[in-house]
Coordinates of C-alpha atoms in Angstrom, one line a residue:
X516 CA -129.7 181.9 1.1
X517 CA -133.0 181.6 2.8
X518 CA -135.4 178.7 2.0
X519 CA -137.7 181.1 0.2
X520 CA -135.0 182.6 -2.0
X521 CA -133.6 179.1 -2.7
X522 CA -137.1 178.0 -3.8
X523 CA -137.4 181.0 -6.1
X524 CA -134.0 180.4 -7.6
X525 CA -134.9 176.7 -8.3
X526 CA -138.2 177.7 -9.8
X527 CA -136.5 180.3 -12.0
X528 CA -133.9 177.7 -13.1
X529 CA -136.7 175.1 -13.8
X530 CA -138.5 177.7 -16.0
X531 CA -135.4 178.6 -17.9
X532 CA -134.6 175.0 -18.6
X533 CA -138.2 174.4 -19.7
X534 CA -138.0 177.3 -22.2
X535 CA -134.7 175.9 -23.5
X536 CA -136.2 172.4 -23.8
X537 CA -139.1 173.9 -25.8
X538 CA -136.5 175.0 -28.4
X539 CA -134.5 171.8 -28.6
X540 CA -136.8 168.9 -27.6
X541 CA -140.2 169.9 -29.0
X542 CA -139.2 171.2 -32.4
X543 CA -140.1 168.0 -34.3
X544 CA -143.4 167.4 -32.7
X545 CA -144.2 171.1 -32.7
X546 CA -144.0 171.3 -36.5
X547 CA -146.3 168.3 -37.0
X548 CA -149.5 170.5 -37.4
X549 CA -148.0 171.6 -40.8
X550 CA -148.9 168.4 -42.4
X551 CA -150.5 165.8 -40.0
X552 CA -154.3 166.6 -40.4
X553 CA -153.9 167.2 -44.2
X554 CA -152.2 163.8 -44.6
X555 CA -155.0 162.1 -42.6
X556 CA -157.6 163.3 -45.2
X557 CA -155.3 162.5 -48.1
X558 CA -157.5 161.7 -51.2
X559 CA -155.7 158.3 -51.4
X560 CA -157.5 157.3 -48.1
X561 CA -161.0 158.0 -49.6
X562 CA -162.3 159.4 -46.3
X563 CA -165.3 161.8 -46.9
X564 CA -165.0 165.3 -45.4
X565 CA -168.1 165.1 -43.3
X566 CA -168.6 166.4 -39.8
X567 CA -168.6 162.9 -38.4
X568 CA -165.3 161.9 -40.0
X569 CA -163.6 165.3 -39.1
X570 CA -164.7 164.8 -35.4
X571 CA -163.5 161.2 -35.6
X572 CA -160.0 162.0 -37.0
X573 CA -159.5 165.0 -34.7
X574 CA -160.5 162.7 -31.8
X575 CA -157.9 160.1 -32.9
X576 CA -155.2 162.9 -33.1
X577 CA -156.2 164.1 -29.6
X578 CA -156.1 160.7 -27.9
X579 CA -152.8 159.7 -29.7
X580 CA -151.1 162.8 -28.2
X581 CA -152.6 162.2 -24.7
X582 CA -151.9 158.4 -24.5
X583 CA -148.5 158.2 -26.3
X584 CA -146.9 161.6 -25.4
X585 CA -148.7 162.6 -22.2
X586 CA -148.9 159.2 -20.6
X587 CA -146.5 156.7 -22.2
X588 CA -143.4 158.9 -22.6
X589 CA -143.8 161.6 -20.0
X590 CA -145.1 159.4 -17.2
X591 CA -143.6 156.0 -17.8
X592 CA -140.7 155.8 -20.3
X593 CA -138.9 158.9 -18.9
X594 CA -138.6 157.1 -15.6
X595 CA -136.2 154.7 -17.3
X596 CA -133.2 156.9 -17.3
X597 CA -129.6 155.6 -17.4
X598 CA -127.9 157.9 -14.9
X599 CA -130.1 160.7 -16.2
X600 CA -129.6 159.9 -19.9
X601 CA -132.4 158.7 -22.2
X602 CA -132.7 157.4 -25.7
X603 CA -132.9 153.9 -27.2
X604 CA -129.1 153.1 -26.8
X605 CA -129.1 154.3 -23.1
X606 CA -132.3 152.3 -22.5
X607 CA -130.7 149.2 -24.1
X608 CA -127.6 149.5 -21.9
X609 CA -129.9 149.7 -18.8
X610 CA -132.0 146.7 -19.9
X611 CA -128.9 144.6 -20.5
X612 CA -127.4 145.0 -17.0
X613 CA -129.2 142.1 -15.3
X614 CA -128.2 139.6 -18.1
X615 CA -125.0 137.8 -19.0
X616 CA -123.7 139.5 -22.1
X617 CA -123.2 136.1 -23.8
X618 CA -126.8 134.9 -23.3
X619 CA -129.1 134.7 -26.3
X620 CA -131.7 137.0 -24.6
X621 CA -129.0 139.7 -24.1
X622 CA -128.1 139.3 -27.8
X623 CA -131.7 139.8 -28.8
X624 CA -132.1 142.9 -26.6
X625 CA -128.9 144.3 -28.0
X626 CA -130.1 143.7 -31.6
X627 CA -133.4 145.4 -30.8
X628 CA -131.7 148.4 -29.4
X629 CA -129.3 148.7 -32.3
X630 CA -132.2 148.4 -34.8
X631 CA -134.1 151.1 -32.9
X632 CA -131.0 153.4 -33.2
X633 CA -130.8 152.6 -36.9
X634 CA -134.4 153.5 -37.4
X635 CA -133.7 156.9 -35.7
X636 CA -131.3 157.7 -38.6
X637 CA -134.2 156.8 -41.0
X638 CA -136.2 159.5 -39.1
X639 CA -133.3 161.9 -39.2
X640 CA -133.1 162.0 -43.0
X641 CA -136.9 162.5 -43.4
X642 CA -137.6 165.1 -40.7
X643 CA -135.6 168.0 -42.2
X644 CA -136.9 167.1 -45.7
X645 CA -140.6 167.0 -44.9
X646 CA -140.5 169.8 -42.3
X647 CA -138.7 172.4 -44.4
X648 CA -140.6 171.4 -47.6
X649 CA -144.0 171.7 -45.9
X650 CA -143.1 175.1 -44.4
X651 CA -141.8 176.6 -47.7
X652 CA -144.9 175.1 -49.6
X653 CA -146.9 177.8 -47.7
X654 CA -145.5 180.2 -50.4
X655 CA -147.8 178.5 -52.9
X656 CA -150.7 180.1 -50.9
X657 CA -149.1 183.3 -49.8
X658 CA -147.6 184.1 -53.3
X659 CA -148.8 181.7 -56.0
X660 CA -146.3 183.2 -58.5
X661 CA -143.4 181.9 -56.3
X662 CA -144.6 178.3 -56.4
X663 CA -141.7 177.3 -58.7
X664 CA -139.2 178.6 -56.1
X665 CA -140.3 176.1 -53.4
X666 CA -137.8 173.5 -54.4
X667 CA -134.8 175.8 -54.8
X668 CA -135.5 177.7 -51.5
X669 CA -135.9 174.3 -49.7
X670 CA -132.5 173.1 -51.0
X671 CA -130.8 176.4 -50.1
X672 CA -132.2 176.3 -46.6
X673 CA -131.0 172.7 -46.1
X674 CA -127.5 173.4 -47.4
X675 CA -127.2 176.4 -45.2
X676 CA -128.4 174.5 -42.2
X677 CA -125.8 171.7 -42.6
X678 CA -123.1 174.2 -43.6
X679 CA -123.3 176.0 -40.2
X680 CA -123.2 172.8 -38.1
X681 CA -119.4 172.9 -37.9
X682 CA -119.6 176.3 -36.0
X683 CA -121.7 174.7 -33.3
X684 CA -125.2 175.7 -32.2
X685 CA -124.4 177.5 -28.9
X686 CA -125.2 181.0 -30.2
X687 CA -128.2 180.0 -32.3
X688 CA -129.4 177.8 -29.5
X689 CA -130.1 180.8 -27.2
X690 CA -132.7 181.9 -29.7
X691 CA -134.4 178.5 -30.2
X692 CA -136.4 178.5 -26.9
X693 CA -138.0 182.0 -27.2
X694 CA -138.8 181.5 -31.0
X695 CA -140.4 178.1 -30.3
X696 CA -142.4 179.6 -27.4
X697 CA -143.7 182.2 -29.9
X698 CA -144.5 179.3 -32.4
X699 CA -146.5 177.4 -29.8
X700 CA -148.4 180.5 -28.7
X701 CA -149.3 181.3 -32.4
X702 CA -150.5 177.6 -32.8
X703 CA -152.7 178.0 -29.8
X704 CA -154.1 181.5 -30.9
X705 CA -154.9 180.3 -34.4
X706 CA -156.6 177.2 -33.0
X707 CA -158.7 179.1 -30.4
X708 CA -160.0 181.6 -33.0
X709 CA -161.4 178.9 -35.3
X710 CA -162.7 176.8 -32.3
X711 CA -164.7 179.9 -31.3
X712 CA -166.2 180.0 -34.8
X713 CA -167.2 176.3 -34.8
X714 CA -167.4 175.1 -31.1
X715 CA -168.9 171.8 -32.2
X716 CA -165.3 170.5 -32.7
X717 CA -164.7 170.4 -28.9
X718 CA -166.9 167.2 -28.9
X719 CA -163.8 165.4 -30.4
X720 CA -162.5 165.2 -26.8
X721 CA -165.0 162.4 -26.4
X722 CA -163.3 159.1 -27.4
X723 CA -166.7 157.9 -28.7
X724 CA -166.1 159.8 -32.0
X725 CA -162.7 158.1 -32.5
X726 CA -164.2 154.6 -31.9
X727 CA -167.3 155.2 -34.0
X728 CA -165.1 156.6 -36.9
X729 CA -162.9 153.5 -36.8
X730 CA -166.1 151.2 -36.7
X731 CA -167.8 153.1 -39.6
X732 CA -164.8 153.0 -41.9
X733 CA -162.8 149.9 -40.8
X734 CA -160.0 149.4 -43.4
X735 CA -159.9 153.0 -44.5
X736 CA -159.7 154.2 -40.8
X737 CA -156.8 151.8 -40.2
X738 CA -155.0 153.3 -43.1
X739 CA -155.7 156.7 -41.7
X740 CA -153.8 155.6 -38.5
X741 CA -150.6 155.7 -40.6
X742 CA -151.1 159.4 -41.0
X743 CA -152.4 160.0 -37.4
X744 CA -149.0 158.8 -36.2
X745 CA -147.4 161.9 -37.8
X746 CA -148.6 163.9 -34.7
X747 CA -146.2 161.8 -32.6
X748 CA -143.1 162.4 -34.6
X749 CA -140.6 163.8 -32.2
X750 CA -142.1 161.9 -29.1
X751 CA -138.9 159.8 -29.0
X752 CA -136.9 163.1 -28.8
X753 CA -138.5 163.9 -25.4
X754 CA -136.8 160.8 -24.0
X755 CA -133.6 161.0 -26.1
X756 CA -132.8 164.6 -25.0
X757 CA -133.7 164.0 -21.3
X758 CA -130.0 164.1 -20.4
X759 CA -129.6 167.7 -21.6
X760 CA -132.5 169.2 -19.6
X761 CA -133.8 166.6 -17.1
X762 CA -137.3 165.1 -16.8
X763 CA -138.9 167.9 -14.8
X764 CA -138.3 170.8 -17.2
X765 CA -139.4 168.6 -20.2
X766 CA -142.6 167.6 -18.4
X767 CA -143.3 171.2 -17.3
X768 CA -142.9 172.4 -20.9
X769 CA -145.0 169.6 -22.3
X770 CA -148.0 169.8 -20.0
X771 CA -148.1 173.6 -19.6
X772 CA -147.5 174.8 -23.2
X773 CA -146.7 172.2 -25.9
X774 CA -149.5 169.7 -25.6
X775 CA -152.3 172.3 -25.0
X776 CA -151.0 174.4 -28.0
X777 CA -150.9 171.3 -30.3
X778 CA -154.4 170.1 -29.3
X779 CA -155.9 173.6 -29.8
X780 CA -154.3 173.9 -33.2
X781 CA -155.5 170.5 -34.4
X782 CA -159.0 171.3 -33.1
X783 CA -158.8 174.6 -34.9
X784 CA -157.9 172.9 -38.1
X785 CA -160.8 170.5 -37.6
X786 CA -163.2 173.5 -37.0
X787 CA -161.9 175.1 -40.2
X788 CA -162.6 171.9 -42.2
X789 CA -166.2 171.7 -40.8
X790 CA -166.8 175.3 -41.9
X791 CA -164.9 175.0 -45.2
X792 CA -164.1 171.4 -46.4
X793 CA -162.1 173.0 -49.4
X794 CA -159.5 174.2 -46.8
X795 CA -158.1 170.6 -46.9
X796 CA -155.7 171.9 -49.5
X797 CA -153.6 173.3 -46.7
X798 CA -155.6 173.5 -43.4
X799 CA -152.7 174.8 -41.4
X800 CA -151.8 177.9 -43.4
X801 CA -155.5 178.6 -44.1
X802 CA -156.0 179.1 -40.4
X803 CA -154.2 182.4 -40.7
X804 CA -155.9 185.6 -42.1
X805 CA -154.7 186.8 -45.4
X806 CA -152.4 189.5 -43.8
X807 CA -150.8 186.9 -41.5
X808 CA -150.1 184.3 -44.2
X809 CA -146.6 185.4 -45.2
X810 CA -145.4 186.0 -41.6
X811 CA -146.7 182.5 -40.7
X812 CA -144.7 181.0 -43.6
X813 CA -141.6 182.7 -42.3
X814 CA -142.2 181.7 -38.7
X815 CA -143.0 178.1 -39.9
X816 CA -139.7 177.9 -41.9
X817 CA -137.7 179.1 -38.9
X818 CA -139.5 176.5 -36.7
X819 CA -138.8 173.7 -39.1
X820 CA -135.1 174.6 -39.2
X821 CA -135.1 174.4 -35.4
X822 CA -136.9 171.1 -35.6
X823 CA -134.3 169.8 -38.1
X824 CA -131.5 171.0 -35.9
X825 CA -132.8 168.9 -33.0
X826 CA -132.7 165.7 -35.1
X827 CA -129.3 166.5 -36.6
X828 CA -127.8 167.1 -33.1
X829 CA -129.5 163.8 -32.1
X830 CA -127.8 162.0 -34.9
X831 CA -124.4 163.3 -33.8
X832 CA -125.0 162.3 -30.2
X833 CA -126.3 158.8 -31.2
X834 CA -123.2 158.3 -33.4
X835 CA -120.9 159.3 -30.6
X836 CA -122.6 156.9 -28.2
X837 CA -122.4 154.1 -30.8
X838 CA -118.7 154.7 -31.3
X839 CA -118.1 154.5 -27.6
X840 CA -120.2 151.4 -27.2
X841 CA -118.3 149.7 -30.1
X842 CA -121.1 149.5 -32.7
X843 CA -119.7 152.0 -35.2
X844 CA -116.1 152.6 -36.5
X845 CA -114.2 155.5 -35.0
X846 CA -115.0 158.8 -36.6
X847 CA -113.7 162.3 -36.0
X848 CA -115.8 163.9 -33.3
X849 CA -115.4 167.7 -32.8
X850 CA -116.6 169.5 -29.7
X851 CA -118.1 172.8 -30.6
X852 CA -118.5 174.2 -27.1
X853 CA -116.1 174.4 -24.2
X854 CA -119.1 174.7 -21.8
X855 CA -121.7 172.2 -23.1
X856 CA -120.2 168.7 -23.3
X857 CA -123.1 167.4 -25.4
X858 CA -122.5 169.9 -28.3
X859 CA -120.5 167.9 -30.8
X860 CA -120.1 167.9 -34.6
X861 CA -119.4 164.7 -36.6
X862 CA -118.3 165.7 -40.2
X863 CA -118.9 162.3 -41.8
X864 CA -122.4 162.1 -40.4
X865 CA -123.2 165.7 -41.3
X866 CA -122.3 165.5 -45.0
X867 CA -123.8 162.0 -45.4
X868 CA -127.1 163.3 -43.9
X869 CA -127.1 166.3 -46.2
X870 CA -126.5 164.2 -49.3
X871 CA -129.3 161.7 -48.5
X872 CA -131.7 164.5 -47.6
X873 CA -131.1 166.4 -50.8
X874 CA -131.7 163.2 -52.8
X875 CA -135.0 162.6 -50.9
X876 CA -136.2 166.2 -51.5
X877 CA -135.3 166.0 -55.3
X878 CA -136.8 162.5 -55.5
X879 CA -140.1 163.0 -53.6
X880 CA -140.6 166.7 -54.6
X881 CA -143.4 167.4 -52.1
X882 CA -144.3 167.0 -48.4
X883 CA -147.4 165.0 -49.5
X884 CA -145.3 162.4 -51.2
X885 CA -143.0 162.3 -48.2
X886 CA -145.9 161.7 -45.8
X887 CA -146.0 158.1 -46.8
X888 CA -142.3 157.6 -46.0
X889 CA -142.6 159.3 -42.6
X890 CA -143.9 157.4 -39.7
X891 CA -142.6 153.9 -40.1
X892 CA -139.2 154.7 -38.6
X893 CA -140.9 156.5 -35.7
X894 CA -143.4 153.7 -34.9
X895 CA -140.7 151.0 -35.2
X896 CA -138.6 152.9 -32.6
X897 CA -141.7 153.4 -30.4
X898 CA -142.4 149.6 -30.4
X899 CA -138.7 148.8 -29.5
X900 CA -138.7 151.4 -26.7
X901 CA -141.9 149.8 -25.2
X902 CA -140.2 146.3 -25.2
X903 CA -137.0 147.6 -23.6
X904 CA -138.9 149.6 -21.0
X905 CA -140.9 146.4 -20.1
X906 CA -137.6 144.6 -19.5
X907 CA -136.3 147.4 -17.3
X908 CA -139.6 147.6 -15.3
X909 CA -139.5 143.8 -14.6
X910 CA -135.8 143.0 -14.3
X911 CA -134.2 146.3 -13.1
X912 CA -137.0 147.9 -11.0
X913 CA -138.7 144.7 -9.9
X914 CA -142.2 146.1 -10.5
X915 CA -145.2 143.9 -10.0
X916 CA -145.5 141.7 -13.2
X917 CA -149.3 141.9 -13.4
X918 CA -149.2 145.8 -13.3
X919 CA -146.4 145.9 -15.9
X920 CA -148.3 143.5 -18.1
X921 CA -151.4 145.7 -17.9
X922 CA -149.5 148.9 -18.7
X923 CA -147.4 147.4 -21.5
X924 CA -150.4 145.7 -23.1
X925 CA -152.1 149.1 -23.5
X926 CA -149.0 150.8 -24.9
X927 CA -148.1 147.8 -27.1
X928 CA -151.6 147.7 -28.6
X929 CA -151.3 151.4 -29.5
X930 CA -147.7 151.1 -30.9
X931 CA -148.4 148.0 -32.9
X932 CA -151.6 149.5 -34.3
X933 CA -149.7 152.5 -35.6
X934 CA -146.8 150.4 -36.8
X935 CA -149.1 148.0 -38.7
X936 CA -150.9 150.9 -40.3
X937 CA -147.6 152.3 -41.5
X938 CA -146.5 149.0 -43.0
X939 CA -149.3 149.5 -45.5
X940 CA -147.4 152.5 -46.8
X941 CA -144.2 150.6 -47.6
X942 CA -144.7 150.7 -51.3
X943 CA -145.6 154.4 -51.3
X944 CA -142.3 155.5 -49.6
X945 CA -142.1 153.5 -46.3
X946 CA -139.4 151.5 -48.0
X947 CA -137.0 154.4 -47.7
X948 CA -136.5 154.6 -43.9
X949 CA -136.8 150.8 -43.6
X950 CA -134.1 150.4 -46.3
X951 CA -131.8 153.0 -44.6
X952 CA -132.4 151.3 -41.2
X953 CA -131.8 147.8 -42.5
X954 CA -128.5 148.8 -44.3
X955 CA -127.2 150.6 -41.2
X956 CA -128.3 147.6 -38.9
X957 CA -126.3 145.2 -41.2
X958 CA -123.2 147.5 -41.1
X959 CA -123.4 148.0 -37.3
X960 CA -123.9 144.4 -36.5
X961 CA -121.1 143.4 -38.9
X962 CA -118.7 145.9 -37.2
X963 CA -119.7 144.7 -33.7
X964 CA -119.2 141.0 -34.7
X965 CA -116.0 141.7 -36.5
X966 CA -114.5 143.6 -33.5
X967 CA -115.3 140.6 -31.3
X968 CA -113.6 138.3 -33.7
X969 CA -110.5 140.5 -33.9
X970 CA -110.4 140.6 -30.0
X971 CA -110.7 136.8 -29.8
X972 CA -107.9 136.3 -32.4
X973 CA -105.7 138.9 -30.6
X974 CA -106.3 137.3 -27.2
X975 CA -105.6 133.8 -28.5
X976 CA -102.2 134.9 -29.8
X977 CA -101.5 137.3 -27.0
X978 CA -98.9 137.2 -24.3
X979 CA -99.8 138.1 -20.6
X980 CA -98.5 141.5 -19.9
X981 CA -97.2 141.5 -16.3
X982 CA -95.2 138.2 -16.4
X983 CA -93.7 139.5 -19.7
X984 CA -92.7 142.8 -18.1
X985 CA -91.2 141.1 -15.1
X986 CA -89.1 138.9 -17.4
X987 CA -88.1 141.9 -19.4
X988 CA -87.0 143.9 -16.4
X989 CA -84.9 140.9 -15.2
X990 CA -82.9 141.3 -18.4
X991 CA -83.6 144.8 -19.5
X992 CA -82.8 146.1 -23.0
X993 CA -81.1 149.4 -23.5
X994 CA -83.2 152.2 -21.7
X995 CA -83.6 155.5 -23.5
X996 CA -84.7 158.9 -22.1
X997 CA -88.3 160.2 -22.6
X998 CA -91.8 158.7 -22.3
X999 CA -93.4 156.0 -24.4
X1000 CA -97.1 155.6 -24.3
X1001 CA -98.6 152.4 -25.8
X1002 CA -102.3 152.6 -26.6
X1003 CA -103.8 149.2 -26.3
X1004 CA -107.3 147.7 -26.2
X1005 CA -106.5 145.1 -23.5
X1006 CA -104.5 145.9 -20.4
X1007 CA -103.7 142.3 -19.6
X1008 CA -101.9 141.5 -22.9
X1009 CA -98.6 142.8 -24.3
X1010 CA -99.3 145.4 -27.1
X1011 CA -98.1 144.2 -30.5
X1012 CA -96.5 147.6 -30.9
X1013 CA -94.2 147.0 -27.9
X1014 CA -93.1 143.6 -29.3
X1015 CA -92.3 145.2 -32.7
X1016 CA -90.4 148.1 -31.0
X1017 CA -88.3 145.7 -28.9
X1018 CA -87.7 143.5 -32.0
X1019 CA -86.6 146.3 -34.4
X1020 CA -85.3 149.0 -32.1
X1021 CA -84.2 146.9 -29.0
X1022 CA -84.9 149.8 -26.6
X1023 CA -87.3 150.5 -23.7
X1024 CA -88.1 154.1 -22.6
X1025 CA -87.3 155.3 -19.1
X1026 CA -91.0 156.0 -18.6
X1027 CA -93.3 153.5 -20.3
X1028 CA -97.1 153.7 -19.9
X1029 CA -99.6 151.2 -21.2
X1030 CA -102.9 153.1 -21.7
X1031 CA -106.3 151.4 -22.1
X1032 CA -109.7 153.1 -22.6
X1033 CA -112.8 151.3 -21.3
X1034 CA -116.4 152.4 -22.1
X1035 CA -118.9 151.6 -19.4
X1036 CA -122.7 151.3 -19.8
X1037 CA -123.4 154.6 -18.1
X1038 CA -123.3 158.0 -19.7
X1039 CA -120.7 159.7 -17.6
X1040 CA -118.0 158.4 -15.2
X1041 CA -117.2 160.4 -12.1
X1042 CA -113.7 161.9 -12.0
X1043 CA -112.7 160.0 -8.9
X1044 CA -113.5 156.7 -10.8
X1045 CA -111.9 157.8 -14.0
X1046 CA -108.5 156.2 -13.7
X1047 CA -106.8 153.1 -12.3
X1048 CA -103.0 152.8 -12.2
X1049 CA -100.8 149.8 -11.7
X1050 CA -97.1 150.5 -11.0
X1051 CA -95.1 147.6 -12.4
X1052 CA -91.8 149.1 -11.2
X1053 CA -88.8 150.6 -12.9
X1054 CA -90.8 153.4 -14.6
X1055 CA -93.5 151.0 -16.1
X1056 CA -97.1 151.8 -15.5
X1057 CA -100.5 150.3 -16.6
X1058 CA -103.2 152.9 -16.8
X1059 CA -106.9 152.1 -17.4
X1060 CA -109.1 155.1 -18.1
X1061 CA -112.9 154.6 -17.9
X1062 CA -115.4 156.7 -19.8
X1063 CA -119.1 156.8 -20.2
X1064 CA -120.9 156.3 -23.6
X1065 CA -121.6 160.0 -23.7
X1066 CA -118.0 161.0 -23.3
X1067 CA -115.0 161.2 -25.7
X1068 CA -111.7 159.7 -24.5
X1069 CA -109.1 162.3 -23.9
X1070 CA -105.4 161.2 -23.9
X1071 CA -104.1 164.6 -22.7
X1072 CA -106.6 164.8 -19.8
X1073 CA -105.6 161.3 -18.6
X1074 CA -101.9 162.2 -18.8
X1075 CA -102.5 165.4 -16.9
X1076 CA -104.4 163.5 -14.2
X1077 CA -101.7 160.8 -14.1
X1078 CA -99.0 163.5 -13.7
X1079 CA -100.8 165.2 -10.8
X1080 CA -101.3 162.0 -8.9
X1081 CA -97.8 160.7 -9.5
X1082 CA -95.9 164.0 -9.3
X1083 CA -94.8 163.8 -12.9
X1084 CA -94.8 166.2 -15.9
X1085 CA -95.2 165.2 -19.5
X1086 CA -93.7 167.2 -22.3
X1087 CA -95.5 166.3 -25.6
X1088 CA -92.3 166.9 -27.5
X1089 CA -90.5 164.3 -25.3
X1090 CA -93.3 161.8 -25.5
X1091 CA -93.8 159.1 -28.2
X1092 CA -97.1 157.3 -28.8
X1093 CA -96.9 153.8 -30.1
X1094 CA -99.9 152.4 -31.9
X1095 CA -100.5 149.1 -33.8
X1096 CA -101.8 149.7 -37.2
X1097 CA -104.0 146.6 -37.7
X1098 CA -104.7 145.2 -41.2
X1099 CA -107.6 142.8 -41.2
X1100 CA -107.3 139.9 -43.6
X1101 CA -110.6 138.0 -44.5
X1102 CA -110.1 134.2 -44.4
X1103 CA -112.1 131.0 -44.3
X1104 CA -111.6 130.7 -40.5
X1105 CA -114.8 130.3 -38.4
X1106 CA -116.5 133.7 -37.7
X1107 CA -118.4 135.5 -40.3
X1108 CA -119.1 134.7 -44.0
X1109 CA -116.3 135.8 -46.2
X1110 CA -118.3 138.6 -47.9
X1111 CA -119.2 140.1 -44.4
X1112 CA -115.5 139.8 -43.4
X1113 CA -114.6 141.8 -46.5
X1114 CA -117.2 144.5 -45.6
X1115 CA -115.7 144.6 -42.1
X1116 CA -112.2 144.9 -43.4
X1117 CA -113.3 147.8 -45.6
X1118 CA -114.9 149.5 -42.6
X1119 CA -111.8 148.9 -40.5
X1120 CA -109.6 150.3 -43.2
X1121 CA -111.7 153.5 -43.5
X1122 CA -112.2 154.1 -39.8
X1123 CA -110.7 157.3 -38.4
X1124 CA -107.1 157.0 -37.4
X1125 CA -106.5 156.7 -33.6
X1126 CA -104.4 159.9 -33.9
X1127 CA -107.4 161.8 -35.1
X1128 CA -109.9 160.2 -32.7
X1129 CA -107.7 160.7 -29.6
X1130 CA -106.3 164.0 -30.9
X1131 CA -102.7 163.0 -30.5
X1132 CA -100.1 165.1 -32.3
X1133 CA -99.3 163.3 -35.6
X1134 CA -95.6 164.1 -35.3
X1135 CA -95.4 162.2 -31.9
X1136 CA -96.9 158.9 -33.2
X1137 CA -95.1 155.8 -34.2
X1138 CA -97.3 153.3 -36.0
X1139 CA -96.2 149.7 -36.3
X1140 CA -98.2 147.4 -38.6
X1141 CA -99.6 144.0 -37.9
X1142 CA -101.9 141.6 -39.7
X1143 CA -104.9 139.9 -38.2
X1144 CA -106.6 137.0 -40.0
X1145 CA -110.3 136.7 -39.2

């Protein structure tokens, strides 16, 4: 291939990835025009609909998008990739690398990262609720007689959306990009039409109007910031979904189409309000001519479903990462595509999300009421991302501290301003994502701490593996045909299941493999680094398989690779898997308070069985029970 042809092929691939990214990454931020400006002028804020205030609020929206999305995330935060992966957990793993995992600072960074992940779930339950509700509410304008159907239609759409998740999004995903491109073009066209009617709105580009608005209204303007942040919902997704598309396609899509379309639409809404202040009832849908209102409602509903899909997929990915990093109990994770490794489905998360979202829709009843709940989760995660990015800049990249200090001070001032403004909305609904985040944070930290206590207790009572095996082979028990695989969490200690098997059955299989899975702080492990094997002799092997936090351990794949490298074949019907079924018993021993130990024991008991998680045939498993006091 000539250099010219290769350049054309790369350019075509970049454009294709950018269009796909528009469908997956920008859905959330792309549907913000449905409610953001309307919420900023909520009657509760008491801001008069004068030309000065409209220019001021529009200017605030403009500079929020430019500084937070265009500069902070696209130029700075997206540089902090963990082997190409983004998101708060990937960033946390990167920030932790220079530190001793037992240090207090590392503990604080880990807690910050976990809390950021928990706040994402708070966002994940509100995004589908507010997005779909705000789109369907357009019916009240298009067909006033159908106003009573807004709630039932919203509920049906949400149930259908979660129902199809188990089938995967590969087929639907091909349509996401082109539909969202149409959406952003429509946003831009509607905006340009109204800007042409009232060109005065273009003055909002001047930051003077934002500053003078803040100065003139003070406390009211600070409260308005809590609504202005709604234009940034989904900014975290640009970073979290970086691993799927890469930084270049996301930046291309953002700078060429997404940001210009959003800015034009917000300016168009501002122009409409200057011309007709009564349009504040629903400035987005009133941008459209009468004949275009119903098609816009349909397109908006489709766009909000796509936006919701991005958050739901993000919740699955985050859960899978958290399981691998040891912060969440094992759950059944299903891969819905043989080609796309990132396309997964987590049934427990899916149905829990649907249940909570339906409760929120029925409880809040309108997107206006939900506007107060939305924002605090987003801004909390934004603050945490800035802190973790600062640590990476100084400790991992070794950037000049003065330069980092200047950059981070600007970003932190913006983030804390938005976060503080949203704290004022706690009583109106902000308690919801905070409550969800706090509950999940407690559960995740309890699980993490409990697992460490279990490991310490097991290690304290454990027997070193290799000396034990040497002694065992010196006076071997009866050897039986077939293969035994002992799944163990520590490749240096004798598995409890082996001790029980020797005690009760007094046999050792001809081929015995001790298999351990280790999760590293990178998203993917190269195939040539996947497996390490120690041959103990006499058919005994210790196999350590390494996986990244974006991968799911695969027992069958490890066995196939082991067979290839050691010239062996494994027949599943001639292989037995031995597992220790641990029962955790809360006690007064040092560790956690007794009530937290009971919570951990309950989580441990209800975690997915190893047979389900590792997809081992149930009829080839032997479970041997053991009690662990914590």
